[in-house]
Short mmCIF file of C-alpha atoms in Angstrom, two decimals:
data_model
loop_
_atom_site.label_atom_id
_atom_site.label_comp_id
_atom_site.label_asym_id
_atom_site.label_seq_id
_atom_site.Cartn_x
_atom_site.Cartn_y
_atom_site.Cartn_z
CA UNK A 27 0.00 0.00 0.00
CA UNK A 28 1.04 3.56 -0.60
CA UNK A 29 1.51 5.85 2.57
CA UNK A 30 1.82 9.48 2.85
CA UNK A 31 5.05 11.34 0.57
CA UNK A 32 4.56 8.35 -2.00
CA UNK A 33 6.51 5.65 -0.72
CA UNK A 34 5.42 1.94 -1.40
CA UNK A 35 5.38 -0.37 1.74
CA UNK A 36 5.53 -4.22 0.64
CA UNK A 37 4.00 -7.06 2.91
CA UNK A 38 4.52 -10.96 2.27
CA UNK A 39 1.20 -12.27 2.75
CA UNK A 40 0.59 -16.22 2.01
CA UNK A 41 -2.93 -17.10 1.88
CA UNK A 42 -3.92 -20.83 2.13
CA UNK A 43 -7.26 -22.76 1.84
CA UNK A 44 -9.71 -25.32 1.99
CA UNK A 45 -13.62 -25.85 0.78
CA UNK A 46 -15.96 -28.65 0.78
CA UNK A 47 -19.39 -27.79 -0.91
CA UNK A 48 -22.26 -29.76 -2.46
CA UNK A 49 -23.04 -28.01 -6.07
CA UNK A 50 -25.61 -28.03 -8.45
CA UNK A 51 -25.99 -26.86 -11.68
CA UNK A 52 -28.53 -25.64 -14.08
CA UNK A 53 -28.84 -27.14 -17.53
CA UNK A 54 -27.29 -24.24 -19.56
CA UNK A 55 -24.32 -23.82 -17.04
CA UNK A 56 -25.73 -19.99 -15.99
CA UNK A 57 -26.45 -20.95 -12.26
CA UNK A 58 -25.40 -22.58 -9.60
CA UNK A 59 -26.35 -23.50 -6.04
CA UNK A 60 -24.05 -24.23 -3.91
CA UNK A 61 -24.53 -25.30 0.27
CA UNK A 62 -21.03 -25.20 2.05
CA UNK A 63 -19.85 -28.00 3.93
CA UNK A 64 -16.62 -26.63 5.29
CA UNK A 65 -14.78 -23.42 4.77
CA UNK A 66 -11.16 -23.17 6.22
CA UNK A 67 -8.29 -19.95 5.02
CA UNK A 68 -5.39 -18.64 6.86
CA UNK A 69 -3.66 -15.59 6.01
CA UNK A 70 -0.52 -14.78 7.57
CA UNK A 71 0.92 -10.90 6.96
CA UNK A 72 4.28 -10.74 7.91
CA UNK A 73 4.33 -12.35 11.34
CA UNK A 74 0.65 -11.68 12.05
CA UNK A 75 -1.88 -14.82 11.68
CA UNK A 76 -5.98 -14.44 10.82
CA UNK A 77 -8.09 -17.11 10.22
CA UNK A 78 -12.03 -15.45 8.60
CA UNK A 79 -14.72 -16.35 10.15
CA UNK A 80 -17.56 -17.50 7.67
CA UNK A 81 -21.13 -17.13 9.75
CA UNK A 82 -23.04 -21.05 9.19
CA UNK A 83 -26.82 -18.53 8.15
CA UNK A 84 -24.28 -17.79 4.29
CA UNK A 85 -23.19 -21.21 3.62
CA UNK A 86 -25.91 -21.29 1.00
CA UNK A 87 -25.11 -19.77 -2.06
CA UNK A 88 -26.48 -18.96 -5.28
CA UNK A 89 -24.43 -18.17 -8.29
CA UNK A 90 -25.96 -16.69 -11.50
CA UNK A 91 -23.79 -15.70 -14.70
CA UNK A 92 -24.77 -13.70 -17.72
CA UNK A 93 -22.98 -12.26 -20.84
CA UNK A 94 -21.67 -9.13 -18.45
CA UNK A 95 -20.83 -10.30 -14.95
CA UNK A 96 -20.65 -13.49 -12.47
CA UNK A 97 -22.74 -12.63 -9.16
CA UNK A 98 -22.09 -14.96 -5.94
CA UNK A 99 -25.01 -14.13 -2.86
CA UNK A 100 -26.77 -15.35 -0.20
CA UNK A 101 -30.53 -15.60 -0.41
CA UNK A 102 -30.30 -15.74 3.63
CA UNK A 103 -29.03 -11.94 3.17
CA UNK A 104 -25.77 -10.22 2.26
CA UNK A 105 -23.11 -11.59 3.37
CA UNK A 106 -19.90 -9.50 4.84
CA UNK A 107 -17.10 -8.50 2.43
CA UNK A 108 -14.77 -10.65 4.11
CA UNK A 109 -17.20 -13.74 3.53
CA UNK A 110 -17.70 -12.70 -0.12
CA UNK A 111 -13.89 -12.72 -0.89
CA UNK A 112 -13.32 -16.34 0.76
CA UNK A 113 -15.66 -17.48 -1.69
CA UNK A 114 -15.82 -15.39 -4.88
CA UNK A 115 -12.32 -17.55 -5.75
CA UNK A 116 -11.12 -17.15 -10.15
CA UNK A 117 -11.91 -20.14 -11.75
CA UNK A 118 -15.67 -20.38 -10.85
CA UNK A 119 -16.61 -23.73 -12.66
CA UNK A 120 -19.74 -21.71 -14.35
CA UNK A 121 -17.19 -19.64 -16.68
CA UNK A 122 -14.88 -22.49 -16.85
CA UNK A 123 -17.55 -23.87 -19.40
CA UNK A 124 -17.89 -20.85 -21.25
CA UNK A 125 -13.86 -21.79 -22.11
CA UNK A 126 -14.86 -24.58 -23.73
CA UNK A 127 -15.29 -24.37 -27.77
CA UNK A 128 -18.33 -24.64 -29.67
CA UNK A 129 -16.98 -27.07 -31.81
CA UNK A 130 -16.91 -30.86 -31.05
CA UNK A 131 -13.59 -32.05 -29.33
CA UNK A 132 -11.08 -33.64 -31.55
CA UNK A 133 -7.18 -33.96 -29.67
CA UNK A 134 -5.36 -31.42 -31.76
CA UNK A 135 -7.40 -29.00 -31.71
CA UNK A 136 -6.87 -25.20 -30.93
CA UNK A 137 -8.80 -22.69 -29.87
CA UNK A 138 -8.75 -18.78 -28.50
CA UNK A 139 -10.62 -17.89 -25.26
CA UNK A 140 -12.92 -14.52 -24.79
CA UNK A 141 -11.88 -11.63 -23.40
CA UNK A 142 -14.77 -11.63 -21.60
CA UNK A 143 -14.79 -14.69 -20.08
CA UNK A 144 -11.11 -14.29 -19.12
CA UNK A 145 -12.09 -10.93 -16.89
CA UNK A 146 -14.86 -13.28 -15.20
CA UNK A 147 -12.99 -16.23 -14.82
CA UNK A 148 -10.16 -14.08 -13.02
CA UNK A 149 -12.58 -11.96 -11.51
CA UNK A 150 -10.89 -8.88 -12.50
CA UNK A 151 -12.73 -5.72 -14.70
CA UNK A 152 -11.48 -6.47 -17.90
CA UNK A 153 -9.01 -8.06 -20.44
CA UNK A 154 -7.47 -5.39 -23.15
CA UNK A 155 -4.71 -7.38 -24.66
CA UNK A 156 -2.97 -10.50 -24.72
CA UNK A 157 -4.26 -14.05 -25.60
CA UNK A 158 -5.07 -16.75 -23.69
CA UNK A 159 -5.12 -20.41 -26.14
CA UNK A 160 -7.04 -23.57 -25.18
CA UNK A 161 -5.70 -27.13 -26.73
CA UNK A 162 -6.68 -30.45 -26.34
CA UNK A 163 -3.92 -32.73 -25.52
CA UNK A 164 -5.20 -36.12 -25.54
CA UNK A 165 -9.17 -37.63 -26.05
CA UNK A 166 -9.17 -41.75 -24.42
CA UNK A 167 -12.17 -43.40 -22.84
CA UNK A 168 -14.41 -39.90 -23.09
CA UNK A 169 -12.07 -38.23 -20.97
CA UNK A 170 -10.39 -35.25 -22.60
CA UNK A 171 -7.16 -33.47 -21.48
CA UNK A 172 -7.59 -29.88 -22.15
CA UNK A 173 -4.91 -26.81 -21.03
CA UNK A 174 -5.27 -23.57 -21.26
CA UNK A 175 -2.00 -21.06 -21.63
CA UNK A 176 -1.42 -17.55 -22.09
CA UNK A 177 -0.97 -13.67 -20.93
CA UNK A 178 -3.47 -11.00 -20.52
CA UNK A 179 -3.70 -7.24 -19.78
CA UNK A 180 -6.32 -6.02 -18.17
CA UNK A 181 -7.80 -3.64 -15.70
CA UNK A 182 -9.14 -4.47 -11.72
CA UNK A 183 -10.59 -1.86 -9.64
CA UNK A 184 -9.67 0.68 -12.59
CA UNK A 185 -5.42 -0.42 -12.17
CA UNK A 186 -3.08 -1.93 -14.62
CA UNK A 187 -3.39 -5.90 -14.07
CA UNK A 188 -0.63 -7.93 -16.29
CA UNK A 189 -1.81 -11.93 -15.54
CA UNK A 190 -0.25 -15.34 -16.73
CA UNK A 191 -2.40 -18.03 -16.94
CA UNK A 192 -2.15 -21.75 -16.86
CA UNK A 193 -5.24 -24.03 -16.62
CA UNK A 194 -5.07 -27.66 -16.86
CA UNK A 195 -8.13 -29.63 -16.55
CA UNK A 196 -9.75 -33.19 -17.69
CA UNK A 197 -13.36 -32.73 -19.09
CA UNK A 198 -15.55 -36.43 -19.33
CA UNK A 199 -17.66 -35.72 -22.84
CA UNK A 200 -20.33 -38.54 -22.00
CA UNK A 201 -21.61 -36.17 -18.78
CA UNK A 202 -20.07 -32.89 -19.99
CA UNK A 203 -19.15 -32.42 -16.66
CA UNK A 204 -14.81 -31.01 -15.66
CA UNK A 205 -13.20 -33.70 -13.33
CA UNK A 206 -10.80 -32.16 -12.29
CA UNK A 207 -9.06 -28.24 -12.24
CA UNK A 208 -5.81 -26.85 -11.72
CA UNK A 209 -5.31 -23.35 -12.43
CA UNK A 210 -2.23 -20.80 -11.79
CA UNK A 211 -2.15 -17.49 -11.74
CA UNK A 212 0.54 -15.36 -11.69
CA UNK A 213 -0.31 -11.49 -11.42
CA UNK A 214 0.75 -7.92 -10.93
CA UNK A 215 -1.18 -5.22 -10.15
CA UNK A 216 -0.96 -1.80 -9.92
CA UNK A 217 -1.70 0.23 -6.41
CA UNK A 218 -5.03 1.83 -6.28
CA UNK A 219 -7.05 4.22 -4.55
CA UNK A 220 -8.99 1.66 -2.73
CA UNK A 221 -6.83 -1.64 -3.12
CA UNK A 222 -3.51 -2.32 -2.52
CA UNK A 223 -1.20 -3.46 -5.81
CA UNK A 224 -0.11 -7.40 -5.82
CA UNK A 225 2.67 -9.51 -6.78
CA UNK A 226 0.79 -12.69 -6.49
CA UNK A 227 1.07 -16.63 -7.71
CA UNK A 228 -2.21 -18.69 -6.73
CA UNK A 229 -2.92 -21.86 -7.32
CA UNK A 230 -6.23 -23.40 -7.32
CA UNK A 231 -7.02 -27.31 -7.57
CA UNK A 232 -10.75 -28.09 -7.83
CA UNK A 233 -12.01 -32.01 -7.42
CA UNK A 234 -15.15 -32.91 -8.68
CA UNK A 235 -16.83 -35.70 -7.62
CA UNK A 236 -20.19 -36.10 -10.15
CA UNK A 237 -23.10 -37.73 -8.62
CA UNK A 238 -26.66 -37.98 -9.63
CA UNK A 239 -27.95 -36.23 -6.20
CA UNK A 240 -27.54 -34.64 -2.57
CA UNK A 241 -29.63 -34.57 -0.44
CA UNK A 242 -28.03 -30.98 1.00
CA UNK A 243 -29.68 -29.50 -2.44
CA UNK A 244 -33.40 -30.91 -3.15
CA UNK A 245 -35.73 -30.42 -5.42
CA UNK A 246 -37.55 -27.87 -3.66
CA UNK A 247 -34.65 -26.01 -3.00
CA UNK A 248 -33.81 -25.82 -6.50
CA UNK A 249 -37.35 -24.83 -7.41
CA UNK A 250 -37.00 -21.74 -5.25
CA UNK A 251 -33.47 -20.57 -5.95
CA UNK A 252 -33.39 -21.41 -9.72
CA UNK A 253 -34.75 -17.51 -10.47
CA UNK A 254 -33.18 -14.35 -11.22
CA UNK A 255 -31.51 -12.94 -8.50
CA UNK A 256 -33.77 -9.99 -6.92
CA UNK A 257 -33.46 -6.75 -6.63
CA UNK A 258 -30.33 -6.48 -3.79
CA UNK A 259 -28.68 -9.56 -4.25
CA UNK A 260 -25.73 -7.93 -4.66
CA UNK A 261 -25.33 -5.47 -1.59
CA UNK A 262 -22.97 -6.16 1.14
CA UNK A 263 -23.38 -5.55 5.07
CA UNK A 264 -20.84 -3.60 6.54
CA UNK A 265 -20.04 -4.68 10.47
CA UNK A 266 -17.23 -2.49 11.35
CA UNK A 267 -14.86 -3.88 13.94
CA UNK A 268 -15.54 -1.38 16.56
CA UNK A 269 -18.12 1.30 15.48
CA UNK A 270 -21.09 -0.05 16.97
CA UNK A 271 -23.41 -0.21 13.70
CA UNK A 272 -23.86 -1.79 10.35
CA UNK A 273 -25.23 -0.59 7.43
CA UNK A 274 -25.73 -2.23 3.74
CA UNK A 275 -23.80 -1.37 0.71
CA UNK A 276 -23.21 -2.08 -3.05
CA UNK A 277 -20.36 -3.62 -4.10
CA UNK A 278 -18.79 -1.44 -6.05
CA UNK A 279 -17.68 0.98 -2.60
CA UNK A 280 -14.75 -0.70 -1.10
CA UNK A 281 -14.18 -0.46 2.86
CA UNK A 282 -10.81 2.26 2.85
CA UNK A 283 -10.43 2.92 6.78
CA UNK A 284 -11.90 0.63 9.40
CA UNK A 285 -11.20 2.23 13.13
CA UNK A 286 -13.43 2.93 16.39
CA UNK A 287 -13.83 6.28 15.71
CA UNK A 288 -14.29 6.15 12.01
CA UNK A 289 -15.42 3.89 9.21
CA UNK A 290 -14.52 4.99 5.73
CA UNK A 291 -16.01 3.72 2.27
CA UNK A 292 -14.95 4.91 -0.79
CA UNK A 293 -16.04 4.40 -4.62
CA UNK A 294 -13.91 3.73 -7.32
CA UNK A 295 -15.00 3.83 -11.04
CA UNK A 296 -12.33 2.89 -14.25
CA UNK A 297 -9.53 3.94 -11.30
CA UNK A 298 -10.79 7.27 -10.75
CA UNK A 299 -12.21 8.07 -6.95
CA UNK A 300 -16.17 9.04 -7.53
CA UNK A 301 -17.13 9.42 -3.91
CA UNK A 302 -16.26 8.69 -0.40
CA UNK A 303 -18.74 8.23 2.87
CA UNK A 304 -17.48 8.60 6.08
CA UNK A 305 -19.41 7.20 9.48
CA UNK A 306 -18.87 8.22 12.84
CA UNK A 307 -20.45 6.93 16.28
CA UNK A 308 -21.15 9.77 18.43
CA UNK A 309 -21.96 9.94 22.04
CA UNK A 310 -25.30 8.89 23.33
CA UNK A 311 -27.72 11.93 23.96
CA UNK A 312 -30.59 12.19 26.20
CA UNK A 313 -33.43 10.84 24.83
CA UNK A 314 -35.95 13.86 26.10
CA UNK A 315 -33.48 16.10 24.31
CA UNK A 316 -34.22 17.20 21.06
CA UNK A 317 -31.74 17.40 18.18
CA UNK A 318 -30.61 20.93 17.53
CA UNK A 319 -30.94 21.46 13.84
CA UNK A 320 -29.31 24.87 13.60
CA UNK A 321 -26.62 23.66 15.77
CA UNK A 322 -25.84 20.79 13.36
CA UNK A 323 -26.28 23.03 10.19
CA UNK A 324 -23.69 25.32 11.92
CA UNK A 325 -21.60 23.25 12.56
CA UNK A 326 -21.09 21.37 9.18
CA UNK A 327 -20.33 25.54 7.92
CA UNK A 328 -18.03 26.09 10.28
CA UNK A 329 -16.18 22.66 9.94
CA UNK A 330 -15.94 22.99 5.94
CA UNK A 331 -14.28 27.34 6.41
CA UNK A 332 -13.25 28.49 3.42
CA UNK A 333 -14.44 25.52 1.26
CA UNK A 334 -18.39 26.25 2.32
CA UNK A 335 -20.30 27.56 -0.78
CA UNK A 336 -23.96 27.02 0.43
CA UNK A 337 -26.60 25.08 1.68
CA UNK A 338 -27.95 23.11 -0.76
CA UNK A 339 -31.04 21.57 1.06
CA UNK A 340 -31.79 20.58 4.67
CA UNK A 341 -34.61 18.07 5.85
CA UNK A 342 -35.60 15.94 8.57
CA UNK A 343 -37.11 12.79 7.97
CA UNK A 344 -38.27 8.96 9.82
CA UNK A 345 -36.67 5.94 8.60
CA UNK A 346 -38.18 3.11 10.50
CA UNK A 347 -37.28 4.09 13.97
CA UNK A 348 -34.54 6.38 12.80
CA UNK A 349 -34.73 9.68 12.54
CA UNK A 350 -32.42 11.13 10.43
CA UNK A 351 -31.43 14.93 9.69
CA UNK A 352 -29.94 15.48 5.73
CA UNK A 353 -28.55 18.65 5.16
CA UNK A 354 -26.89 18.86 1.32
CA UNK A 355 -23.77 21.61 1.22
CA UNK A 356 -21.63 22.18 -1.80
CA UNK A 357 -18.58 24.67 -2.03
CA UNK A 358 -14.98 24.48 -3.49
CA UNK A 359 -11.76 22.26 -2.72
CA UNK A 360 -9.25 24.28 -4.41
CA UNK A 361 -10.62 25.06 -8.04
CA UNK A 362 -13.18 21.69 -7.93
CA UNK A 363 -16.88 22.47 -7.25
CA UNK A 364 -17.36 19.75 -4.35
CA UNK A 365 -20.91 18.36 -2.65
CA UNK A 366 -21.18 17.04 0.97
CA UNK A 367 -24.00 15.30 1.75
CA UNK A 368 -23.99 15.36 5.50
CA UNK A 369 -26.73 12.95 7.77
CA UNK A 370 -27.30 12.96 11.62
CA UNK A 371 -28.72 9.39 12.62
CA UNK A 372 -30.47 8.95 15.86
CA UNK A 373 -32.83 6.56 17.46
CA UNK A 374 -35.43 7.11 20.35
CA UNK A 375 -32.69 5.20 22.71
CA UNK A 376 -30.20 8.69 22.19
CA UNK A 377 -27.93 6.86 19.71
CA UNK A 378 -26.71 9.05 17.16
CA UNK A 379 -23.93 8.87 14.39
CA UNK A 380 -22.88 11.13 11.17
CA UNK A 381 -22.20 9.83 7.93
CA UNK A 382 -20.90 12.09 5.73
CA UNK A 383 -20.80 11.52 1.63
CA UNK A 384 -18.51 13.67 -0.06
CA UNK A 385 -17.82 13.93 -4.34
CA UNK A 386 -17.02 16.24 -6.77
CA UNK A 387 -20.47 17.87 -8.57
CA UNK A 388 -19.94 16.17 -11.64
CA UNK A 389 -20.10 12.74 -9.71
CA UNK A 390 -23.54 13.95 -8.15
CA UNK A 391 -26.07 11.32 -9.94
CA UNK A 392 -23.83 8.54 -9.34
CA UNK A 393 -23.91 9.05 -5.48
CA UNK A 394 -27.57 10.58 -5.07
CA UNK A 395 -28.83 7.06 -6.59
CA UNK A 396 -26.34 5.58 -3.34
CA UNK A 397 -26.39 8.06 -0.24
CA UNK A 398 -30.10 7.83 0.73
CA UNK A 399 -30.76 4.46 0.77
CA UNK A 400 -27.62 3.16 2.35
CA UNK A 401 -28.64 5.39 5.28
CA UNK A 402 -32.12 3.63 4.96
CA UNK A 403 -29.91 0.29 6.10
CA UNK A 404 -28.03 2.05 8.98
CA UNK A 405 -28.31 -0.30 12.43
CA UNK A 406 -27.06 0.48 15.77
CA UNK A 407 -25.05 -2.35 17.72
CA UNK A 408 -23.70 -1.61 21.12
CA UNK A 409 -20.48 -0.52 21.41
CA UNK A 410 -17.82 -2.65 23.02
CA UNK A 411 -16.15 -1.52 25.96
CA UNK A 412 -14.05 2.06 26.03
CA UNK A 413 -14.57 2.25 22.09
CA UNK A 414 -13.62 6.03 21.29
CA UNK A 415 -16.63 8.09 19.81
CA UNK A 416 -16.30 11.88 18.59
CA UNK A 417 -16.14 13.79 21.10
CA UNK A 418 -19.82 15.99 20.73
CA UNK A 419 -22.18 16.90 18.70
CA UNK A 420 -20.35 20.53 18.22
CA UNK A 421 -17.26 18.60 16.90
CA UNK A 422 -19.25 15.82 14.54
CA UNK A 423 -18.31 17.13 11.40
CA UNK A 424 -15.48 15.66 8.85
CA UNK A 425 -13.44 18.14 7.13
CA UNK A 426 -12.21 16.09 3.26
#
């Protein structure tokens, strides 16, 4: 990651593990559903050791795949980013069959894959240049030997990506069905403004056992989650480590800062920042007290000094038990006309937080379509023991 004055810090980090899962798949290879039997990964940073925790109410997962994008989620409810990255591995079995060639398998024979189906397949944006060739090396007893071997450019979170690939994999052309997966990656990428760059090698061995049934994924199961995903399948829930709250999200904002007395989210679109939100817990307030508007108002103005143009818009509002105050300021930050979307979150208990969403003008429709309804999410947790708050409600305000 980059720090302050531009210098590059580099951590080893070795990543290692291990999933069991019962899988089934839909006819045309678009959608899977998978039910977790075990999921085991240690990272180790240097000298310091995590194992992710997985919670057991996610361990059913649906998988749907179109001509744009590959979407893992829980129809239980979103699932954490952290659970989301243990399983949203490359080399999802779905766009593994896209590889394959339209053509009937002869051993010989040659054949380019997609561009498109690389990016899914790696997970990554999208592929530029480069070329990626599939061959099959041998055809005995309806089990085919196929490899895949190439380079690609591409683009993740809006950075330079250069990948090699290797796949190897035997493919049984009386069930259709892979066998058997080994893929190796070998990547660099670029530092963003979200993400830190890699210098990575993964490896990746998949065994598949084909059998006719499980009894982990019936009929009736498969009847309900054989749909299009709905509308929010794809948000995450954000449970800060000490911040006392959670709130949903899309997936395209990425989790930037993650400390007691501030949680920080920021979007990134084609490597360029479009927004950041910023949450704060604040003190509890007496209940019988009512929120001071003004004093709130004022205090955004005086935070923002010279950069304070004018208030936009200010309202008060109910969501659920919430009540939340929105005031909307825009101004300057050097010569760029900025926007700061500024909410005061309290319940009837006296818990109360700020979230602040801040973006350049020009950004406004992309973040307007965002701000309101993640706030609409926004859940108080208690607050562990001597976690750090702002200090008042005078002092709630983030200067960016």
């Amino acid at each position: 990651p980059r720090i302050p004055g531009g210098e590059v810090v580099s951590q080893k980090i070795d990543v290692t593990g291990k999933q069991r899962y019962d899988e089934w798949l839909n006819s045309t290879n678009t959608r899977s559903i998978r039910q977790y039997k075990a999921i085991s990964s240690a990272i180790a940073i240097d000298e310091y050791r995590v194992r992710p925790k997985f919670r057991r109410q996610s361990t059913l997962i649906v998988t749907d795949l179109n001509d744009t994008r590959l979407l893992l989620y829980s129809p239980s409810g979103p699932m954490t980013s952290e659970e989301l990255e243990l399983i949203n591995l490359q080399g999802n079995l779905l766009v593994l069959y896209q590889l394959l060639p339209d053509a009937e398998l002869e051993t010989g024979t040659t054949f380019d894959a997609r561009y498109m189906t690389l990016a899914k397949l790696l997970g990554i944006d999208e592929v530029s240049g480069g070329k990626v060739t599939g061959s099959v090396s041998s055809l005995e007893n309806s089990i085919a030997v196929l490899n895949w071997t190439g380079s690609i450019t591409g683009a993740a979170d809006g950075v330079a990506t250069d990948i090699d690939l290797i796949i190897a994999t035997q493919f049984n052309t009386s069930t259709g069905r892979f066998s058997s997966v080994k893929i190796r990656i070998k990547e660099n990428r670029k530092t963003g403004l979200a993400r830190p760059g890699l210098d990575v090698v993964a490896n990746i061995n998949l065994k598949i056992l084909d059998v006719p049934s499980t009894p982990t994924i019936g009929e009736t199961l498969i009847s309900r989650l054989d749909t299009p995903p709905v509308r929010g399948s794809d948000r995450i829930i954000l449970r800060p480590i000490a911040s006392g709250f959670t709130i949903y999200h899309q997936r395209n904002w990425t989790v930037f800062v993650d400390q007691p007395q501030m949680c920080v989210l920021r979007m990134i679109k084609n490597g360029e920042l479009v927004g950041q939100c910023s949450i704060s817990r604040l003190p509890n307030r007496d209940s019988n007290q009512p929120i001071d508007v003004e004093k709130f108002q004022s205090g955004i103005i005086g935070s923002l000094g010279d950069q304070f143009g004018q208030v936009l818009d200010r309202k008060q509002y109910k969501e659920g038990d919430l009540h939340v105050i929105r005031v909307a300021v825009v101004g300057q930050n050097g010569d760029v006309p900025v926007q700061w979307n500024y909410y005061h979150i309290s319940n009837p208990a006296g818990q109360q937080a700020v979230a602040v969403f801040t973006f350049e003008l020009t950004n406004e429709p992309l973040i307007t379509k965002h701000d309101r309804s993640m706030v609409s999410t926004f859940a108080f947790k208690e607050l562990p023991v001597e976690t750090p708050t702002a200090q008042n409600q005078q002092n709630t305000t983030v200067r960016k």
